[in-house]
Short mmCIF file of C-alpha atoms in Angstrom, two decimals:
data_model
loop_
_atom_site.label_atom_id
_atom_site.label_comp_id
_atom_site.label_asym_id
_atom_site.label_seq_id
_atom_site.Cartn_x
_atom_site.Cartn_y
_atom_site.Cartn_z
CA UNK A 6 88.30 153.50 99.37
CA UNK A 7 90.08 150.16 99.01
CA UNK A 8 92.75 149.55 96.40
CA UNK A 9 90.57 146.92 94.67
CA UNK A 10 87.78 149.44 94.35
CA UNK A 11 90.20 152.09 93.05
CA UNK A 12 91.44 149.69 90.38
CA UNK A 13 87.95 148.74 89.26
CA UNK A 14 86.09 152.03 89.71
CA UNK A 15 87.81 153.37 86.61
CA UNK A 16 85.84 150.92 84.47
CA UNK A 17 82.55 151.97 86.06
CA UNK A 18 83.12 155.68 85.57
CA UNK A 19 84.23 155.30 81.97
CA UNK A 20 81.12 153.25 81.20
CA UNK A 21 78.97 155.93 82.80
CA UNK A 22 80.66 158.63 80.77
CA UNK A 23 80.22 156.75 77.52
CA UNK A 24 76.52 155.93 77.90
CA UNK A 25 74.98 158.55 80.22
CA UNK A 26 73.00 161.41 78.58
CA UNK A 27 74.55 164.92 78.68
CA UNK A 28 72.28 166.10 81.48
CA UNK A 29 73.25 163.16 83.67
CA UNK A 30 76.98 163.70 82.98
CA UNK A 31 76.63 167.30 84.01
CA UNK A 32 75.19 166.32 87.36
CA UNK A 33 76.44 163.08 88.86
CA UNK A 34 77.75 159.68 87.72
CA UNK A 35 75.32 156.74 88.12
CA UNK A 36 75.78 153.91 90.64
CA UNK A 37 78.43 151.36 89.74
CA UNK A 38 77.32 148.65 87.30
CA UNK A 39 78.50 145.06 87.20
CA UNK A 40 82.02 145.53 85.81
CA UNK A 41 84.32 142.86 84.38
CA UNK A 42 87.86 143.11 83.09
CA UNK A 43 90.30 141.02 81.13
CA UNK A 44 92.97 141.97 83.63
CA UNK A 45 92.01 140.29 86.93
CA UNK A 46 93.31 141.70 90.19
CA UNK A 47 94.84 139.61 92.98
CA UNK A 48 93.53 140.65 96.36
CA UNK A 49 94.40 139.65 99.93
CA UNK A 50 91.87 139.18 102.74
CA UNK A 51 92.58 141.76 105.46
CA UNK A 52 90.64 140.21 108.38
CA UNK A 53 89.69 136.84 109.85
CA UNK A 54 86.40 134.99 109.37
CA UNK A 55 85.41 136.88 106.24
CA UNK A 56 82.35 135.43 104.52
CA UNK A 57 82.27 134.67 100.81
CA UNK A 58 78.69 135.12 99.56
CA UNK A 59 76.64 133.49 96.81
CA UNK A 60 75.39 136.87 95.51
CA UNK A 61 76.38 140.55 95.87
CA UNK A 62 74.37 141.37 99.00
CA UNK A 63 74.61 140.76 102.74
CA UNK A 64 71.42 138.66 102.77
CA UNK A 65 72.82 136.14 100.25
CA UNK A 66 73.84 132.92 101.96
CA UNK A 67 77.59 132.51 102.68
CA UNK A 68 79.44 129.70 100.93
CA UNK A 69 82.63 129.66 103.04
CA UNK A 70 84.89 131.73 105.33
CA UNK A 71 88.38 133.05 104.57
CA UNK A 72 91.03 134.18 107.04
CA UNK A 73 93.47 137.05 106.87
CA UNK A 74 96.18 136.59 104.24
CA UNK A 75 94.14 134.37 101.91
CA UNK A 76 94.32 135.42 98.25
CA UNK A 77 91.35 135.89 95.92
CA UNK A 78 91.17 136.67 92.23
CA UNK A 79 88.91 139.64 91.53
CA UNK A 80 87.36 139.70 88.07
CA UNK A 81 84.76 142.42 88.53
CA UNK A 82 82.64 144.37 90.96
CA UNK A 83 79.11 145.53 91.60
CA UNK A 84 78.50 148.43 93.96
CA UNK A 85 80.47 147.51 97.12
CA UNK A 86 80.92 143.85 96.17
CA UNK A 87 83.83 142.21 94.41
CA UNK A 88 83.20 139.41 91.93
CA UNK A 89 85.76 136.67 92.50
CA UNK A 90 86.83 133.32 91.08
CA UNK A 91 85.58 130.64 93.56
CA UNK A 92 88.41 130.10 96.09
CA UNK A 93 89.91 126.67 96.78
CA UNK A 94 87.39 124.51 98.57
CA UNK A 95 84.41 125.98 96.71
CA UNK A 96 81.93 123.77 94.87
CA UNK A 97 78.72 124.06 92.90
CA UNK A 98 75.60 121.89 92.59
CA UNK A 99 74.26 120.25 89.42
CA UNK A 100 71.27 117.82 89.20
CA UNK A 101 72.19 114.14 88.93
CA UNK A 102 69.47 113.61 86.32
CA UNK A 103 71.16 116.16 84.04
CA UNK A 104 74.53 114.40 83.68
CA UNK A 105 75.91 111.02 82.67
CA UNK A 106 78.95 109.67 84.47
CA UNK A 107 81.79 108.21 82.47
CA UNK A 108 85.32 106.95 83.02
CA UNK A 109 86.11 106.48 86.71
CA UNK A 110 82.98 108.35 87.77
CA UNK A 111 84.84 111.55 88.59
CA UNK A 112 83.85 113.22 85.34
CA UNK A 113 80.35 113.56 83.88
CA UNK A 114 78.91 114.87 80.65
CA UNK A 115 75.93 117.22 80.65
CA UNK A 116 72.93 115.61 78.94
CA UNK A 117 70.37 118.24 79.95
CA UNK A 118 71.08 121.96 79.99
CA UNK A 119 70.09 123.52 83.31
CA UNK A 120 71.31 125.87 86.06
CA UNK A 121 74.47 125.57 88.14
CA UNK A 122 73.88 126.57 91.76
CA UNK A 123 76.29 127.85 94.38
CA UNK A 124 77.23 125.31 97.05
CA UNK A 125 78.08 126.13 100.65
CA UNK A 126 80.35 124.36 103.13
CA UNK A 127 78.51 126.18 105.92
CA UNK A 128 74.90 125.15 105.26
CA UNK A 129 73.06 122.70 102.96
CA UNK A 130 71.44 125.23 100.61
CA UNK A 131 71.47 125.26 96.83
CA UNK A 132 69.44 128.29 95.74
CA UNK A 133 71.69 130.91 94.09
CA UNK A 134 72.07 130.35 90.34
CA UNK A 135 75.63 130.93 89.10
CA UNK A 136 75.50 130.03 85.42
CA UNK A 137 74.02 127.51 83.01
CA UNK A 138 75.76 124.61 81.26
CA UNK A 139 75.11 123.46 77.71
CA UNK A 140 74.63 119.86 76.65
CA UNK A 141 77.93 118.12 76.01
CA UNK A 142 79.91 120.09 78.59
CA UNK A 143 82.07 118.14 81.05
CA UNK A 144 81.91 118.62 84.82
CA UNK A 145 84.20 117.32 87.55
CA UNK A 146 82.40 115.39 90.30
CA UNK A 147 83.52 116.20 93.85
CA UNK A 148 80.73 114.49 95.79
CA UNK A 149 76.96 114.30 96.02
CA UNK A 150 74.07 115.48 98.18
CA UNK A 151 70.43 114.49 97.76
CA UNK A 152 69.48 114.74 94.05
CA UNK A 153 72.56 116.81 93.20
CA UNK A 154 76.24 116.23 92.45
CA UNK A 155 78.81 118.52 94.01
CA UNK A 156 80.95 119.71 91.09
CA UNK A 157 84.02 121.87 90.62
CA UNK A 158 82.76 125.39 89.81
CA UNK A 159 82.69 125.63 86.00
CA UNK A 160 83.73 128.64 83.92
CA UNK A 161 81.22 131.42 84.44
CA UNK A 162 80.50 130.47 88.06
CA UNK A 163 81.57 133.27 90.42
CA UNK A 164 81.18 134.24 94.09
CA UNK A 165 81.15 137.59 95.88
CA UNK A 166 82.99 139.26 98.74
CA UNK A 167 82.65 142.74 100.22
CA UNK A 168 85.32 145.20 99.05
CA UNK A 169 86.15 146.33 102.62
CA UNK A 170 87.56 142.86 103.35
CA UNK A 171 90.03 142.81 100.43
CA UNK A 172 93.23 144.76 99.71
CA UNK A 173 94.49 144.88 96.12
CA UNK A 174 97.98 143.46 95.56
CA UNK A 175 98.62 143.37 91.82
CA UNK A 176 97.10 142.75 88.44
CA UNK A 177 97.54 139.34 86.91
CA UNK A 178 99.76 139.11 83.90
CA UNK A 179 98.14 137.86 80.68
CA UNK A 180 99.82 134.47 80.96
CA UNK A 181 98.59 134.12 84.58
CA UNK A 182 95.07 135.15 83.68
CA UNK A 183 95.00 132.45 80.99
CA UNK A 184 95.38 129.69 83.58
CA UNK A 185 92.24 127.55 84.00
CA UNK A 186 91.79 128.41 87.67
CA UNK A 187 91.45 132.14 86.91
CA UNK A 188 89.98 131.96 83.40
CA UNK A 189 87.08 134.35 82.87
CA UNK A 190 84.09 133.14 80.88
CA UNK A 191 83.41 136.32 78.92
CA UNK A 192 81.19 134.53 76.43
CA UNK A 193 78.97 132.69 78.89
CA UNK A 194 75.69 131.46 77.46
CA UNK A 195 73.19 134.29 77.04
CA UNK A 196 70.45 132.06 78.37
CA UNK A 197 72.28 131.40 81.63
CA UNK A 198 69.97 132.25 84.48
CA UNK A 199 71.06 135.47 86.27
CA UNK A 200 72.25 135.09 89.85
CA UNK A 201 70.53 137.32 92.40
CA UNK A 202 69.78 140.09 89.93
CA UNK A 203 72.92 139.83 87.81
CA UNK A 204 72.44 140.71 84.17
CA UNK A 205 75.00 139.85 81.51
CA UNK A 206 75.94 142.71 79.18
CA UNK A 207 78.01 142.96 76.03
CA UNK A 208 81.54 144.33 76.41
CA UNK A 209 82.41 147.73 75.01
CA UNK A 210 85.80 149.39 74.68
CA UNK A 211 86.85 151.49 77.65
CA UNK A 212 86.78 155.24 77.46
CA UNK A 213 90.18 156.34 75.99
CA UNK A 214 90.33 159.38 78.25
CA UNK A 215 92.78 159.12 81.19
CA UNK A 216 91.28 158.41 84.58
CA UNK A 217 92.92 159.71 87.74
CA UNK A 218 91.52 156.85 89.83
CA UNK A 219 93.47 154.09 88.10
CA UNK A 220 96.52 152.97 90.09
CA UNK A 221 97.94 150.97 87.23
CA UNK A 222 96.26 150.98 83.84
CA UNK A 223 97.80 147.59 83.09
CA UNK A 224 96.79 145.84 79.90
CA UNK A 225 93.89 147.07 77.82
CA UNK A 226 90.63 146.43 79.62
CA UNK A 227 87.02 146.08 78.69
CA UNK A 228 83.89 146.54 80.67
CA UNK A 229 80.25 145.75 80.42
CA UNK A 230 77.56 148.23 79.54
CA UNK A 231 75.45 149.71 82.34
CA UNK A 232 73.02 147.29 83.87
CA UNK A 233 69.73 147.45 82.02
CA UNK A 234 66.39 147.31 83.72
CA UNK A 235 65.39 143.69 84.43
CA UNK A 236 62.77 142.23 82.16
CA UNK A 237 59.36 141.27 83.50
CA UNK A 238 60.22 137.59 83.33
CA UNK A 239 63.42 137.78 85.42
CA UNK A 240 61.73 138.16 88.85
CA UNK A 241 59.38 135.33 87.96
CA UNK A 242 62.36 133.18 86.96
CA UNK A 243 64.08 133.86 90.28
CA UNK A 244 60.90 133.09 92.20
CA UNK A 245 60.41 129.86 90.25
CA UNK A 246 64.01 128.77 90.95
CA UNK A 247 63.67 129.51 94.64
CA UNK A 248 60.32 127.75 94.87
CA UNK A 249 61.64 124.69 93.05
CA UNK A 250 64.50 124.19 95.51
CA UNK A 251 62.29 124.78 98.53
CA UNK A 252 59.68 122.33 97.26
CA UNK A 253 62.33 119.72 96.52
CA UNK A 254 63.63 120.02 100.08
CA UNK A 255 60.09 119.76 101.51
CA UNK A 256 59.31 116.80 99.23
CA UNK A 257 62.34 114.90 100.49
CA UNK A 258 61.55 115.74 104.13
CA UNK A 259 57.92 114.68 103.64
CA UNK A 260 59.02 111.24 102.39
CA UNK A 261 60.53 110.52 105.81
CA UNK A 262 57.20 111.09 107.61
CA UNK A 263 54.14 108.81 107.93
CA UNK A 264 51.72 109.21 105.02
CA UNK A 265 49.12 110.98 107.18
CA UNK A 266 51.65 113.60 108.37
CA UNK A 267 52.96 114.57 104.94
CA UNK A 268 51.88 118.01 103.58
CA UNK A 269 50.72 116.38 100.35
CA UNK A 270 48.08 118.99 99.43
CA UNK A 271 50.46 121.92 99.98
CA UNK A 272 53.22 120.23 97.95
CA UNK A 273 50.78 119.48 95.14
CA UNK A 274 49.64 123.11 94.99
CA UNK A 275 53.26 124.30 94.99
CA UNK A 276 54.34 122.01 92.14
CA UNK A 277 51.20 122.86 90.15
CA UNK A 278 52.06 126.56 90.49
CA UNK A 279 55.60 125.87 89.28
CA UNK A 280 54.33 123.81 86.35
CA UNK A 281 52.14 126.70 85.24
CA UNK A 282 54.79 129.39 85.71
CA UNK A 283 56.46 128.77 82.36
CA UNK A 284 59.83 129.59 83.93
CA UNK A 285 61.30 126.11 84.39
CA UNK A 286 64.06 124.38 82.43
CA UNK A 287 63.25 121.15 80.60
CA UNK A 288 64.86 119.08 83.35
CA UNK A 289 62.94 120.91 86.08
CA UNK A 290 59.70 120.36 84.14
CA UNK A 291 60.40 116.62 84.08
CA UNK A 292 61.11 116.64 87.82
CA UNK A 293 57.90 118.60 88.54
CA UNK A 294 55.83 116.17 86.42
CA UNK A 295 57.35 113.21 88.29
CA UNK A 296 56.67 114.84 91.66
CA UNK A 297 53.02 115.58 90.75
CA UNK A 298 52.54 111.96 89.67
CA UNK A 299 54.09 110.71 92.92
CA UNK A 300 51.96 113.11 94.98
CA UNK A 301 48.81 111.91 93.20
CA UNK A 302 49.68 108.34 94.22
CA UNK A 303 50.43 109.47 97.78
CA UNK A 304 47.08 111.28 97.92
CA UNK A 305 45.25 108.10 96.94
CA UNK A 306 47.26 106.05 99.46
CA UNK A 307 46.61 108.58 102.21
CA UNK A 308 42.86 108.70 101.51
CA UNK A 309 42.64 104.89 101.45
CA UNK A 310 44.61 104.67 104.66
CA UNK A 311 42.41 107.27 106.35
CA UNK A 312 39.24 105.44 105.23
CA UNK A 313 40.54 102.11 106.50
CA UNK A 314 41.55 103.66 109.82
CA UNK A 315 38.11 105.27 110.09
CA UNK A 316 36.36 101.96 109.39
CA UNK A 317 38.59 100.21 111.92
CA UNK A 318 37.82 102.86 114.52
CA UNK A 319 34.07 102.51 113.89
CA UNK A 320 34.39 98.72 114.22
CA UNK A 321 36.30 99.09 117.46
CA UNK A 322 33.66 101.44 118.83
CA UNK A 323 30.93 99.00 117.83
CA UNK A 324 32.79 96.11 119.46
CA UNK A 325 33.22 98.18 122.60
CA UNK A 326 29.50 98.92 122.61
CA UNK A 327 28.59 95.25 122.13
CA UNK A 328 31.07 94.19 124.78
CA UNK A 329 29.65 96.74 127.21
CA UNK A 330 26.13 95.53 126.48
CA UNK A 331 27.18 91.90 126.93
CA UNK A 332 28.87 92.68 130.23
CA UNK A 333 25.79 94.56 131.38
CA UNK A 334 23.57 91.58 130.57
CA UNK A 335 25.98 89.20 132.30
CA UNK A 336 25.97 91.42 135.38
CA UNK A 337 22.20 91.44 135.48
CA UNK A 338 22.12 87.67 135.10
CA UNK A 339 24.60 87.27 137.94
CA UNK A 340 22.66 89.67 140.14
CA UNK A 341 19.41 87.77 139.58
CA UNK A 342 21.12 84.33 139.58
CA UNK A 343 19.49 83.53 136.24
CA UNK A 344 20.09 80.14 134.64
CA UNK A 345 19.92 80.05 130.87
CA UNK A 346 18.85 76.98 128.86
CA UNK A 347 18.43 76.22 125.19
CA UNK A 348 14.82 75.15 125.88
CA UNK A 349 12.45 74.34 128.74
CA UNK A 350 9.36 72.16 128.70
CA UNK A 351 7.91 68.80 129.69
CA UNK A 352 10.09 65.88 128.53
CA UNK A 353 8.19 63.16 126.66
CA UNK A 354 9.04 60.30 124.32
CA UNK A 355 8.65 60.60 120.57
CA UNK A 356 6.94 58.22 118.18
CA UNK A 357 9.41 59.30 115.47
CA UNK A 358 12.27 56.94 116.14
CA UNK A 359 14.89 56.68 113.37
CA UNK A 360 18.42 55.41 113.54
CA UNK A 361 20.24 54.24 116.63
CA UNK A 362 19.76 57.41 118.75
CA UNK A 363 16.65 57.83 120.93
CA UNK A 364 14.48 60.83 120.04
CA UNK A 365 12.72 62.78 122.84
CA UNK A 366 10.57 65.88 122.67
CA UNK A 367 10.00 68.92 124.88
CA UNK A 368 6.36 69.97 125.03
CA UNK A 369 4.20 72.83 126.29
CA UNK A 370 2.85 71.56 129.67
CA UNK A 371 -0.53 73.20 129.02
CA UNK A 372 -1.20 72.07 125.44
CA UNK A 373 1.13 69.12 124.95
CA UNK A 374 2.39 70.59 121.68
CA UNK A 375 5.98 69.80 120.76
CA UNK A 376 8.45 72.67 121.09
CA UNK A 377 11.67 70.92 120.09
CA UNK A 378 13.20 67.44 119.85
CA UNK A 379 16.18 65.98 121.72
CA UNK A 380 18.44 63.26 120.33
CA UNK A 381 20.46 61.29 122.91
CA UNK A 382 21.11 57.76 124.25
CA UNK A 383 22.06 58.81 127.79
CA UNK A 384 20.05 56.80 130.37
CA UNK A 385 19.40 59.75 132.69
CA UNK A 386 16.89 61.26 130.25
CA UNK A 387 14.58 58.31 130.77
CA UNK A 388 14.44 59.24 134.48
CA UNK A 389 13.36 62.79 133.54
CA UNK A 390 10.36 61.73 131.45
CA UNK A 391 7.12 63.61 132.16
CA UNK A 392 9.01 66.19 134.22
CA UNK A 393 9.44 69.92 133.46
CA UNK A 394 13.13 70.23 132.55
CA UNK A 395 15.65 72.70 131.25
CA UNK A 396 17.98 71.45 128.50
CA UNK A 397 21.33 72.95 127.47
CA UNK A 398 23.00 72.29 124.10
CA UNK A 399 23.18 73.41 120.48
CA UNK A 400 19.94 73.97 118.59
CA UNK A 401 20.01 72.75 114.97
CA UNK A 402 17.66 71.80 112.12
CA UNK A 403 17.50 68.10 111.22
CA UNK A 404 17.25 68.02 107.43
CA UNK A 405 15.92 64.45 107.30
CA UNK A 406 13.13 65.04 109.88
CA UNK A 407 12.72 68.73 109.01
CA UNK A 408 12.55 69.40 112.76
CA UNK A 409 14.40 71.54 115.32
CA UNK A 410 16.65 69.21 117.29
CA UNK A 411 18.91 69.75 120.29
CA UNK A 412 22.00 67.60 120.92
CA UNK A 413 21.80 68.03 124.74
CA UNK A 414 24.90 68.58 126.84
CA UNK A 415 23.00 68.83 130.13
CA UNK A 416 19.45 68.57 131.45
CA UNK A 417 17.82 68.97 134.86
CA UNK A 418 14.41 69.34 136.46
CA UNK A 419 13.27 72.99 136.66
CA UNK A 420 10.57 74.70 138.71
CA UNK A 421 8.07 76.03 136.15
CA UNK A 422 7.27 78.94 138.45
CA UNK A 423 10.80 80.32 138.01
CA UNK A 424 10.51 80.62 134.22
CA UNK A 425 10.90 84.27 133.18
CA UNK A 426 12.49 85.17 136.50
CA UNK A 427 15.58 83.14 137.39
CA UNK A 428 15.12 80.69 134.50
CA UNK A 429 15.50 81.83 130.89
CA UNK A 430 15.63 79.93 127.61
CA UNK A 431 15.74 80.40 123.85
CA UNK A 432 12.61 78.28 123.53
CA UNK A 433 9.85 78.75 126.10
CA UNK A 434 6.37 77.15 125.98
CA UNK A 435 3.87 79.70 124.56
CA UNK A 436 1.56 79.17 127.53
CA UNK A 437 4.32 80.39 129.85
CA UNK A 438 5.18 83.63 128.02
CA UNK A 439 4.66 86.78 130.13
CA UNK A 440 1.09 88.08 129.90
CA UNK A 441 2.32 91.66 129.68
CA UNK A 442 4.02 90.77 126.44
CA UNK A 443 0.83 89.15 125.10
CA UNK A 444 -1.24 92.17 126.10
CA UNK A 445 1.23 94.53 124.47
CA UNK A 446 1.18 92.45 121.31
CA UNK A 447 -2.61 92.45 121.31
CA UNK A 448 -2.74 96.25 121.54
CA UNK A 449 -0.55 96.65 118.52
#
């Protein structure tokens, strides 16, 4: 057994003797509780690359590594783990929203009471709760990361190291223990969130009976009562704290992705579960409300974006279909060498002459009825009179004449026999329409 454990086991056994029932004393002492003392012990690391942990268990994330010969100040123990003052280089996390900077920006005042979390120089995690600060407390700013400030570990913030890695050297003298860097926060706030199953307990006087395990009794010591069974709300509190940090990390990561790739629905469900847990601090509640509001906006933006993309895709598909149909028609026209006109018919003069432009008319060769009018002063149209012609140009309505009029761009004589085969037009004389079409119409 290590010297540190020998020094501190005395407190555990005396607590067990004082509070255990007679039957238990007669059999076997209980497992070591979380013990604290007013006489801290200086220990020395006995190996290289020793991990300091955020909680008293191997699975707790490491905060730093110490090499052989480094000193630590032991203020308590739990089972095989030593509770130590955070070594040099340690830091904690505190939300930026919960403090107000003042002076040169290196000191901040707490404006919202919430949890202090253990920082790590080895990985960017901020899960383990160390203690809780009250409004008005000052913190020293060391840096920042995401929505948190890195702060000097405040009183009541401790770390853990396995007893096998530490050899006891000596107890601190009262005047040494009073120094700020090794001060022990014996009266930490009762509402401070427990770290990884830690439970604060009131101090009781040590058992006055001598204990053969104590190397050096040193000054009078005190220890905490045996660890009581955790309340039903403590596991829920730990789960809520863990979920909050995980969701915050996912929320930040989601903001760096396109709106359609963000896990908005999952984040919303997670924050809604946290909001209904009843285990959040006031600051965390405000953060959760803000996140839910932001996620609601993102949901609306995502849905609008998806709908627009869907409409655009449908439009593109329709345009592709129309383009394919147009190309198919063009191919057929090319294969059949079809010439398309605005209108075909026999060109005749018109008795309706108004203005300075000559008015012609295209007629049905069988009935002589007017199909459409042409307005032009080009001499070549006079040479095409009484001939069956095809006319190209834009077809419009003349508001003054209340007639369909073409402003021709080209005209030429056409073989009437080729109409409906290699000659096509928007306006075709009724007498020249395909008989199959007329028969079909008659059967309807």
